[in-house]
Coordinates of C-alpha atoms in Angstrom, one line a residue:
M1 CA 68.2 82.8 53.4
R2 CA 69.4 86.4 53.2
S3 CA 67.2 89.4 53.8
L4 CA 67.4 92.5 51.8
P5 CA 68.6 95.7 53.5
R6 CA 65.8 97.6 55.1
R7 CA 65.4 101.2 54.2
V8 CA 63.0 103.0 56.5
P9 CA 61.1 106.2 55.6
P10 CA 61.2 109.3 57.7
L11 CA 58.7 109.5 60.6
Y12 CA 56.2 111.6 58.6
A13 CA 56.1 109.1 55.8
P14 CA 53.7 106.1 55.6
F15 CA 55.4 103.1 57.4
I16 CA 55.2 99.5 56.3
H17 CA 56.2 96.9 58.9
P18 CA 59.1 94.8 57.6
K19 CA 58.8 91.1 57.5
H20 CA 60.8 89.2 60.1
T21 CA 63.6 87.5 58.4
T22 CA 66.6 85.5 59.5
R23 CA 69.8 86.5 57.8
I24 CA 72.0 83.5 58.4
Q25 CA 74.2 85.8 58.6
L26 CA 94.6 101.0 84.9
S27 CA 93.1 104.4 85.6
N28 CA 95.3 106.6 83.5
A29 CA 94.0 109.7 81.7
T30 CA 94.3 109.2 77.9
S31 CA 94.4 112.1 75.4
L32 CA 91.4 112.2 73.1
P33 CA 91.7 111.8 69.4
P34 CA 91.6 115.1 67.4
W35 CA 88.2 114.4 65.9
T36 CA 86.2 114.0 69.1
R37 CA 83.5 116.4 70.0
S38 CA 81.7 116.9 73.3
F39 CA 78.1 115.9 74.1
H40 CA 76.5 118.8 75.8
A41 CA 78.4 119.6 79.0
S42 CA 80.7 116.6 78.8
S43 CA 84.1 118.3 79.0
S44 CA 84.4 117.3 82.7
V45 CA 84.2 113.5 82.0
R46 CA 87.4 111.7 82.9
V47 CA 88.6 109.3 80.2
V48 CA 89.8 105.9 81.5
D49 CA 92.2 103.5 79.9
L50 CA 90.2 100.4 78.9
S51 CA 91.3 96.8 79.4
Y52 CA 90.9 94.6 76.3
R53 CA 91.7 91.2 74.8
L54 CA 93.0 90.9 71.2
H55 CA 91.8 88.1 69.0
D56 CA 94.0 87.9 65.9
D57 CA 94.1 84.3 64.8
S58 CA 97.7 83.8 66.1
G59 CA 98.8 86.9 64.2
K60 CA 97.2 85.9 60.9
A61 CA 94.4 88.5 61.2
D62 CA 95.8 91.7 59.7
G63 CA 92.8 93.5 58.1
D64 CA 90.8 96.5 59.4
P65 CA 90.1 96.2 63.1
I66 CA 86.8 95.2 64.7
V67 CA 86.0 96.6 68.2
M68 CA 83.5 94.7 70.3
I69 CA 81.7 96.3 73.3
H70 CA 79.7 94.2 75.7
G71 CA 76.4 95.1 77.5
L72 CA 75.6 96.1 81.0
F73 CA 77.1 93.8 83.7
G74 CA 79.1 92.1 81.0
S75 CA 82.8 92.0 80.1
K76 CA 85.2 91.2 77.3
R77 CA 84.9 87.5 78.2
N78 CA 81.4 87.5 76.8
N79 CA 82.7 88.1 73.3
Q80 CA 85.7 85.6 73.4
S81 CA 84.3 82.9 71.1
V82 CA 82.7 85.2 68.5
G83 CA 85.9 87.4 68.6
N84 CA 87.9 84.3 67.7
A85 CA 85.5 83.4 65.0
F86 CA 85.6 86.8 63.4
A87 CA 89.4 86.9 63.5
R88 CA 89.6 83.5 61.9
I89 CA 86.9 83.9 59.2
L90 CA 87.4 87.6 58.3
K91 CA 91.2 87.8 59.0
R92 CA 90.6 91.0 60.9
P93 CA 91.9 91.6 64.4
V94 CA 89.2 91.8 67.0
Y95 CA 89.6 94.0 70.1
A96 CA 87.1 92.9 72.8
L97 CA 86.9 95.7 75.4
D98 CA 85.9 96.0 79.0
T99 CA 84.0 99.3 79.4
R100 CA 84.6 101.5 82.5
N101 CA 83.1 99.9 85.6
H102 CA 83.2 96.5 84.0
G103 CA 85.7 93.6 83.8
D104 CA 89.3 94.7 84.4
S105 CA 88.8 98.4 83.4
P106 CA 89.0 101.2 86.0
H107 CA 86.0 102.3 88.0
D108 CA 84.6 105.8 87.9
K109 CA 81.5 107.5 89.4
D110 CA 80.4 108.7 85.9
H111 CA 78.7 106.0 83.9
N112 CA 76.7 107.3 80.9
Y113 CA 77.0 107.2 77.1
I114 CA 79.1 110.4 77.0
A115 CA 81.7 108.8 79.2
L116 CA 81.5 105.4 77.5
A117 CA 81.9 106.9 74.0
K118 CA 84.9 109.0 75.0
D119 CA 86.7 106.0 76.6
V120 CA 86.3 104.0 73.3
E121 CA 87.3 107.0 71.2
A122 CA 90.5 107.3 73.3
F123 CA 91.1 103.6 72.9
L124 CA 90.9 103.9 69.1
A125 CA 93.4 106.8 69.2
K126 CA 95.8 105.1 71.6
H127 CA 96.0 101.9 69.5
S128 CA 95.9 103.7 66.1
L129 CA 92.8 101.8 65.0
H130 CA 91.4 103.3 61.8
N131 CA 88.6 102.2 59.5
A132 CA 87.2 100.1 62.4
T133 CA 83.9 98.2 62.6
L134 CA 82.2 98.9 65.9
I135 CA 80.0 96.1 67.3
G136 CA 78.1 96.6 70.5
H137 CA 75.4 94.7 72.4
S138 CA 72.7 96.5 74.4
M139 CA 74.6 99.2 76.4
G140 CA 77.4 98.6 73.9
A141 CA 75.0 99.2 71.0
K142 CA 74.0 102.6 72.3
T143 CA 77.7 103.4 72.8
V144 CA 78.6 102.6 69.2
M145 CA 75.6 104.5 67.9
A146 CA 76.6 107.5 69.9
M147 CA 80.1 107.3 68.7
A148 CA 79.0 107.1 65.0
L149 CA 76.7 110.1 65.4
R150 CA 79.3 112.0 67.5
N151 CA 81.8 111.8 64.6
P152 CA 81.4 109.5 61.7
D153 CA 85.1 109.6 61.0
C154 CA 85.8 107.4 64.0
C155 CA 84.7 104.2 62.2
A156 CA 83.9 102.6 58.9
N157 CA 80.6 101.1 60.0
I158 CA 78.7 100.0 63.0
I159 CA 76.7 96.9 64.2
P160 CA 74.4 97.7 67.1
I161 CA 72.8 94.6 68.6
D162 CA 69.3 94.8 70.1
N163 CA 69.1 98.4 71.0
A164 CA 67.8 101.6 69.4
P165 CA 68.8 105.3 69.4
V166 CA 65.9 106.3 71.6
D167 CA 65.2 107.1 75.3
A168 CA 63.4 103.9 76.5
A169 CA 63.0 102.3 79.8
L170 CA 65.2 99.3 80.5
S171 CA 63.6 95.9 81.0
T172 CA 62.4 95.6 84.5
D173 CA 64.9 92.6 84.8
F174 CA 67.9 94.9 85.1
P175 CA 66.8 96.7 88.3
K176 CA 66.1 93.2 89.7
Y177 CA 69.5 92.0 88.7
A178 CA 71.1 95.0 90.4
Q179 CA 69.1 94.5 93.5
G180 CA 70.1 90.8 93.6
M181 CA 73.8 91.6 93.1
Q182 CA 73.6 94.1 96.0
H183 CA 72.0 91.4 98.1
V184 CA 74.7 88.9 97.2
E185 CA 77.4 91.5 98.0
K186 CA 75.9 92.3 101.5
S187 CA 75.6 88.5 102.3
Q188 CA 79.3 87.9 101.7
P189 CA 79.0 84.4 100.2
K190 CA 82.0 82.1 100.6
S191 CA 81.2 79.9 97.5
Q192 CA 79.8 80.3 94.0
K193 CA 77.0 77.8 95.0
E194 CA 76.0 80.1 97.9
A195 CA 76.0 83.1 95.7
D196 CA 73.9 81.3 93.1
M197 CA 71.3 80.5 95.8
L198 CA 71.2 84.1 97.0
M199 CA 70.8 85.4 93.4
E200 CA 68.1 82.9 92.3
P201 CA 65.1 85.0 93.5
Y202 CA 66.3 87.9 91.4
A203 CA 67.3 86.0 88.3
N204 CA 65.5 82.7 87.9
V205 CA 67.1 81.8 84.5
L206 CA 70.3 79.9 85.1
P207 CA 72.4 81.2 82.2
V208 CA 71.5 84.8 83.1
R209 CA 72.4 84.1 86.7
Q210 CA 75.7 82.6 85.7
F211 CA 76.4 85.6 83.5
L212 CA 75.8 88.0 86.4
L213 CA 77.8 85.9 88.9
S214 CA 80.8 85.7 86.5
N215 CA 81.6 89.1 87.9
L216 CA 82.5 87.6 91.3
W217 CA 86.0 87.1 92.6
R218 CA 87.8 86.4 95.8
P219 CA 90.1 89.2 96.7
E220 CA 91.7 87.4 99.7
P221 CA 92.3 83.6 100.1
G222 CA 89.5 82.2 102.3
G223 CA 87.6 85.5 102.2
P224 CA 84.1 86.2 100.9
L225 CA 83.3 86.5 97.2
K226 CA 82.9 90.1 96.0
F227 CA 81.9 91.7 92.7
R228 CA 84.7 93.1 90.7
I229 CA 82.3 95.7 89.3
P230 CA 81.0 98.7 91.3
V231 CA 77.4 97.5 91.7
H232 CA 76.4 100.7 93.5
V233 CA 77.6 102.9 90.7
L234 CA 75.9 100.8 88.0
T235 CA 72.7 100.7 90.0
K236 CA 72.6 104.5 90.2
S237 CA 73.3 104.7 86.5
L238 CA 70.4 102.5 85.3
D239 CA 68.3 105.5 84.2
K240 CA 71.2 106.9 82.2
M241 CA 71.5 103.5 80.4
A242 CA 67.9 104.0 79.2
D243 CA 68.7 107.4 77.7
F244 CA 70.3 108.3 74.4
P245 CA 72.4 111.5 74.0
F246 CA 71.1 112.5 70.5
T247 CA 67.6 113.5 70.0
N248 CA 67.4 115.3 66.6
P249 CA 68.2 113.3 63.5
D250 CA 67.7 116.4 61.3
E251 CA 70.9 117.7 62.9
T252 CA 73.0 114.5 63.2
Q253 CA 73.2 111.5 61.0
F254 CA 75.6 108.6 60.2
T255 CA 75.5 108.0 56.5
K256 CA 77.8 105.1 56.4
R257 CA 76.6 101.5 56.6
A258 CA 75.0 100.2 59.7
L259 CA 73.7 96.7 60.5
F260 CA 71.1 96.5 63.2
I261 CA 70.5 93.0 64.6
R262 CA 67.6 92.4 66.9
G263 CA 66.1 89.5 68.7
T264 CA 62.5 88.9 67.6
K265 CA 61.5 87.9 71.2
S266 CA 63.0 91.1 72.7
H267 CA 61.2 94.5 73.0
Y268 CA 64.3 96.7 72.7
V269 CA 63.9 97.4 68.9
S270 CA 60.3 97.4 68.1
D271 CA 58.9 98.0 64.6
E272 CA 57.7 101.4 65.8
M273 CA 61.4 102.4 66.4
L274 CA 62.5 101.6 62.9
P275 CA 61.6 105.0 61.4
I276 CA 63.8 106.9 63.9
I277 CA 66.6 104.4 63.3
G278 CA 66.2 105.2 59.6
R279 CA 66.5 108.9 60.2
F280 CA 69.6 108.7 62.3
F281 CA 71.1 105.9 60.1
P282 CA 69.7 106.2 56.6
R283 CA 71.8 103.3 55.2
F284 CA 70.9 100.9 57.9
E285 CA 70.1 97.3 57.3
L286 CA 68.0 95.1 59.6
V287 CA 68.5 91.5 60.5
D288 CA 66.1 89.6 62.8
I289 CA 67.2 86.6 64.8
D290 CA 64.7 84.3 66.5
C291 CA 65.8 84.9 70.1
G292 CA 65.5 87.2 73.1
H293 CA 67.7 90.1 74.1
W294 CA 70.9 88.0 74.6
V295 CA 71.4 87.5 70.9
I296 CA 75.1 86.6 70.9
S297 CA 74.8 83.9 73.6
E298 CA 71.4 82.6 72.4
K299 CA 72.2 82.3 68.7
P300 CA 75.9 82.6 68.2
D301 CA 76.1 80.9 64.8
E302 CA 73.3 83.0 63.3
F303 CA 74.9 86.1 64.8
I304 CA 78.3 85.3 63.4
K305 CA 76.9 84.6 60.0
S306 CA 75.0 87.8 59.9
V307 CA 78.0 89.9 60.7
V308 CA 80.3 88.0 58.4
E309 CA 77.9 88.5 55.4
F310 CA 77.5 92.2 56.1
L311 CA 81.3 92.8 56.3
Q312 CA 82.1 90.6 53.3
E313 CA 79.6 92.6 51.3
K314 CA 81.6 95.7 52.1
E315 CA 84.8 94.0 50.8
E316 CA 83.0 92.9 47.5
T317 CA 81.7 96.4 46.7

């Protein structure tokens, strides 16, 4: 069953809670594209060259590009199966990125939404990606929202997954995950099983633990496992990941289409946040999926169908 697009009134207007519906639905400096603008005092941020994986259905996907951005502690590997599905179904190439300090992308001491947005903007320019759909989960969701508000010309539409354009505390799980990863790193485990035992007190859900420990690698044969991500940098940046760089929707809006997907068992996009989403993104549509914060991994089929229907609507109009 499809849900209707949700139009949310300004904050001063009476607010009606929407019904929950299921819409089965290399560290080289890179020049910035000409349309970029700086957030506040962001001119000192160094742009890094992002690693990516292209999903193009063996060269048969030649439509407008889709760019996917993972969440905190994730990587491009998290979006491999859905990237393949979008390329096959929509015949659009999908670029799954590693953000700075994640996956195979360079590390940098700055990790905030200014830096993340600039990196992806530079990636779009470097690869001449126009009329793109930007999809992001959690940290990636705030990144694509910031890019859209920063300059709407950078994309055709956005799909933020389980995050909102507000300053809001991260789930207490994330500091625990960071603490656990630091514990694992200091303990220098020799095997994945040992690392799993060390991590279990900090992340008792096995799929989450496997997700976090997927960042481990063995730099030297016979040596201890280490995290390929700079855990100390990301731990120090947790407060910045809770922030959002735009605060005044009367000054900045994205008037193109936006599909917000949230997990009904997650607290990251509450009903009380919908009015501010509507002010920043007046054409936004809302889809609820019966799951927690990890929408893509928990309900991949429903997520894929939601995105496909949204993007196919665009092609039909």
